[in-house]
Amino acid sequence: MSPLEIDLGCGDGSFLLALASQYPEKSFLGVERLLGRVRKVVKKAENASLINLKVLRLELSYSVEWLLPDDCASRVHLLFPDPWPKKKHHKRRLINKKFCESVVRILNKEGEFLFKTDHEEYFEEAIVALSDCHMLERIAWDSKEFYPVTDFERLWLSEGKEIYSARFKITK
């Protein structure tokens, strides 16, 4: 079975489609809650004849905590999730202890978790949660590796916002 990479919250699919095109030997799974976005990604994948890409319409936290099997992924990407900036909404943020434990469970023994956001406070909170997870170790982000820019990243960069990135490897 080819290595599986999971894009949590794949949005319009531009990142996922670029990866699937660049790495035809790998398998890719996009997880997205919104039906309209899922339909767009599926249509784009079909138009590009990408057979190494599937999309799952489901809530991200549910897919990670309950659906995805142990050791199934070589990489999990979480790019620009909703930071829920209002204090009263912080409980809705995706990255927490339970999420981190679930990510560790689904990553294989060489697995990696990659996270990007434009929201500094959320980034700092996420880094604490991820660093507290006993089987994840933060490593350098390899800027030479092919890593497509998402639409949100392009937008935030055009507005002069800073992008915060973190890469973790599994230590099982």
Tab-separated table of C-alpha atoms in Angstrom:
chain	number	residue	atom	x	y	z
A	1	MET	CA	0.000	0.000	0.000
A	2	SER	CA	1.339	3.453	-0.893
A	3	PRO	CA	1.972	6.056	1.808
A	4	LEU	CA	-1.163	8.011	2.785
A	5	GLU	CA	-1.113	11.752	3.403
A	6	ILE	CA	-4.166	13.378	4.964
A	7	ASP	CA	-5.165	17.011	4.458
A	8	LEU	CA	-7.521	18.011	7.274
A	9	GLY	CA	-9.816	20.783	6.100
A	10	CYS	CA	-8.820	20.567	2.453
A	11	GLY	CA	-11.006	23.525	1.434
A	12	ASP	CA	-11.006	24.071	-2.330
A	13	GLY	CA	-8.416	21.314	-2.715
A	14	SER	CA	-5.663	23.362	-4.365
A	15	PHE	CA	-3.010	22.143	-1.911
A	16	LEU	CA	-4.218	18.540	-2.059
A	17	LEU	CA	-4.470	18.510	-5.868
A	18	ALA	CA	-0.958	19.935	-6.224
A	19	LEU	CA	0.465	17.252	-3.921
A	20	ALA	CA	-1.433	14.455	-5.680
A	21	SER	CA	-0.136	15.683	-9.057
A	22	GLN	CA	3.449	15.992	-7.820
A	23	TYR	CA	3.510	12.595	-6.090
A	24	PRO	CA	1.461	10.060	-8.123
A	25	GLU	CA	3.070	7.195	-6.178
A	26	LYS	CA	1.426	8.367	-2.929
A	27	SER	CA	-2.197	8.264	-1.797
A	28	PHE	CA	-3.980	11.375	-0.546
A	29	LEU	CA	-7.114	11.868	1.521
A	30	GLY	CA	-8.797	15.223	1.945
A	31	VAL	CA	-11.203	15.663	4.835
A	32	GLU	CA	-13.679	18.521	4.531
A	33	ARG	CA	-16.971	19.261	6.283
A	34	LEU	CA	-18.591	21.453	3.630
A	35	LEU	CA	-20.339	19.624	0.792
A	36	GLY	CA	-19.788	22.355	-1.809
A	37	ARG	CA	-16.043	22.257	-1.238
A	38	VAL	CA	-15.982	18.451	-1.385
A	39	ARG	CA	-17.815	18.499	-4.727
A	40	LYS	CA	-15.324	21.019	-6.145
A	41	VAL	CA	-12.318	18.958	-5.073
A	42	VAL	CA	-13.800	15.751	-6.481
A	43	LYS	CA	-14.598	17.451	-9.798
A	44	LYS	CA	-11.094	18.949	-10.059
A	45	ALA	CA	-9.514	15.569	-9.243
A	46	GLU	CA	-11.641	13.848	-11.893
A	47	ASN	CA	-10.796	16.527	-14.484
A	48	ALA	CA	-7.092	16.062	-13.728
A	49	SER	CA	-7.451	12.241	-13.818
A	50	LEU	CA	-5.971	11.970	-10.326
A	51	ILE	CA	-6.651	8.456	-9.104
A	52	ASN	CA	-4.468	8.807	-5.990
A	53	LEU	CA	-6.812	11.268	-4.262
A	54	LYS	CA	-10.022	10.690	-2.293
A	55	VAL	CA	-12.157	13.141	-0.337
A	56	LEU	CA	-14.166	12.435	2.781
A	57	ARG	CA	-17.024	14.712	3.834
A	58	LEU	CA	-16.850	14.680	7.603
A	59	GLU	CA	-16.089	16.810	10.630
A	60	LEU	CA	-12.295	16.917	11.093
A	61	SER	CA	-12.234	16.078	14.782
A	62	TYR	CA	-14.573	13.102	14.304
A	63	SER	CA	-12.509	11.692	11.439
A	64	VAL	CA	-9.275	11.883	13.441
A	65	GLU	CA	-10.681	10.714	16.772
A	66	TRP	CA	-13.038	7.965	15.604
A	67	LEU	CA	-12.809	7.012	11.942
A	68	LEU	CA	-9.210	6.868	10.743
A	69	PRO	CA	-7.397	3.635	11.689
A	70	ASP	CA	-4.212	3.344	13.739
A	71	ASP	CA	-0.910	3.878	11.903
A	72	CYS	CA	-2.664	4.742	8.620
A	73	ALA	CA	-0.912	7.995	7.680
A	74	SER	CA	2.611	9.002	6.806
A	75	ARG	CA	1.663	12.685	7.080
A	76	VAL	CA	-1.183	14.771	8.409
A	77	HIS	CA	-1.478	18.369	7.196
A	78	LEU	CA	-3.518	20.967	9.089
A	79	LEU	CA	-3.257	24.236	7.219
A	80	PHE	CA	-4.931	27.436	8.364
A	81	PRO	CA	-7.704	25.976	10.530
A	82	ASP	CA	-10.218	28.404	11.986
A	83	PRO	CA	-8.386	30.059	14.924
A	84	TRP	CA	-11.633	30.962	16.675
A	85	PRO	CA	-10.093	34.266	17.830
A	86	LYS	CA	-12.815	35.269	20.317
A	87	LYS	CA	-11.979	34.048	23.817
A	88	LYS	CA	-15.456	32.571	24.309
A	89	HIS	CA	-14.898	30.405	21.193
A	90	HIS	CA	-11.419	29.060	22.075
A	91	LYS	CA	-13.002	25.757	23.170
A	92	ARG	CA	-13.872	25.168	19.494
A	93	ARG	CA	-10.225	25.168	18.412
A	94	LEU	CA	-9.206	21.898	16.826
A	95	ILE	CA	-5.758	21.426	18.365
A	96	ASN	CA	-6.087	20.203	21.931
A	97	LYS	CA	-4.855	17.237	23.961
A	98	LYS	CA	-7.455	14.798	22.598
A	99	PHE	CA	-6.760	15.837	18.989
A	100	CYS	CA	-2.988	15.473	19.489
A	101	GLU	CA	-3.384	11.993	20.946
A	102	SER	CA	-5.563	11.019	17.979
A	103	VAL	CA	-3.019	12.364	15.480
A	104	VAL	CA	-0.309	10.282	17.173
A	105	ARG	CA	-2.549	7.220	16.920
A	106	ILE	CA	-3.176	7.584	13.165
A	107	LEU	CA	0.426	8.413	12.213
A	108	ASN	CA	2.716	5.528	11.297
A	109	LYS	CA	6.127	5.099	12.943
A	110	GLU	CA	7.803	7.583	10.546
A	111	GLY	CA	4.791	9.901	10.469
A	112	GLU	CA	4.757	13.684	10.492
A	113	PHE	CA	2.252	16.364	11.445
A	114	LEU	CA	2.509	19.705	9.627
A	115	PHE	CA	0.655	22.804	10.821
A	116	LYS	CA	0.370	26.355	9.480
A	117	THR	CA	-1.606	29.383	10.619
A	118	ASP	CA	-1.530	33.158	10.353
A	119	HIS	CA	-2.807	33.557	13.934
A	120	GLU	CA	0.124	33.936	16.356
A	121	GLU	CA	-1.784	33.353	19.598
A	122	TYR	CA	-3.401	30.175	18.248
A	123	PHE	CA	-0.030	29.016	16.947
A	124	GLU	CA	1.567	29.430	20.383
A	125	GLU	CA	-1.310	27.571	22.063
A	126	ALA	CA	-1.119	24.768	19.470
A	127	ILE	CA	2.657	24.420	19.898
A	128	VAL	CA	2.193	23.941	23.644
A	129	ALA	CA	-0.480	21.260	23.088
A	130	LEU	CA	1.589	19.478	20.426
A	131	SER	CA	4.798	19.681	22.471
A	132	ASP	CA	2.994	18.253	25.504
A	133	CYS	CA	2.059	15.201	23.465
A	134	HIS	CA	4.660	12.657	24.556
A	135	MET	CA	5.134	11.012	21.137
A	136	LEU	CA	5.617	14.134	19.014
A	137	GLU	CA	8.893	15.965	18.550
A	138	ARG	CA	9.195	19.301	16.760
A	139	ILE	CA	11.624	19.280	13.827
A	140	ALA	CA	12.804	21.824	11.266
A	141	TRP	CA	10.566	22.655	8.316
A	142	ASP	CA	12.453	21.713	5.148
A	143	SER	CA	11.911	24.704	2.860
A	144	LYS	CA	13.502	22.878	-0.096
A	145	GLU	CA	10.813	20.208	-0.128
A	146	PHE	CA	7.872	20.677	-2.520
A	147	TYR	CA	5.050	22.105	-0.431
A	148	PRO	CA	2.255	23.923	-2.289
A	149	VAL	CA	0.997	27.285	-1.072
A	150	THR	CA	-2.676	27.241	-0.089
A	151	ASP	CA	-5.142	29.904	-1.214
A	152	PHE	CA	-5.358	31.184	2.362
A	153	GLU	CA	-1.576	31.355	2.622
A	154	ARG	CA	-1.368	33.285	-0.655
A	155	LEU	CA	-4.038	35.712	0.601
A	156	TRP	CA	-2.402	36.253	3.996
A	157	LEU	CA	1.026	36.774	2.411
A	158	SER	CA	-0.417	39.332	-0.029
A	159	GLU	CA	-1.792	41.196	2.997
A	160	GLY	CA	1.642	41.141	4.636
A	161	LYS	CA	0.655	38.733	7.403
A	162	GLU	CA	3.231	36.460	8.963
A	163	ILE	CA	2.776	32.721	8.504
A	164	TYR	CA	3.586	30.453	11.447
A	165	SER	CA	4.647	26.900	10.587
A	166	ALA	CA	5.481	23.840	12.655
A	167	ARG	CA	6.478	20.318	11.740
A	168	PHE	CA	6.445	17.408	14.167
A	169	LYS	CA	7.612	13.840	13.774
A	170	ILE	CA	6.340	10.819	15.577
A	171	THR	CA	8.598	9.126	18.130
A	172	LYS	CA	6.695	5.804	18.562
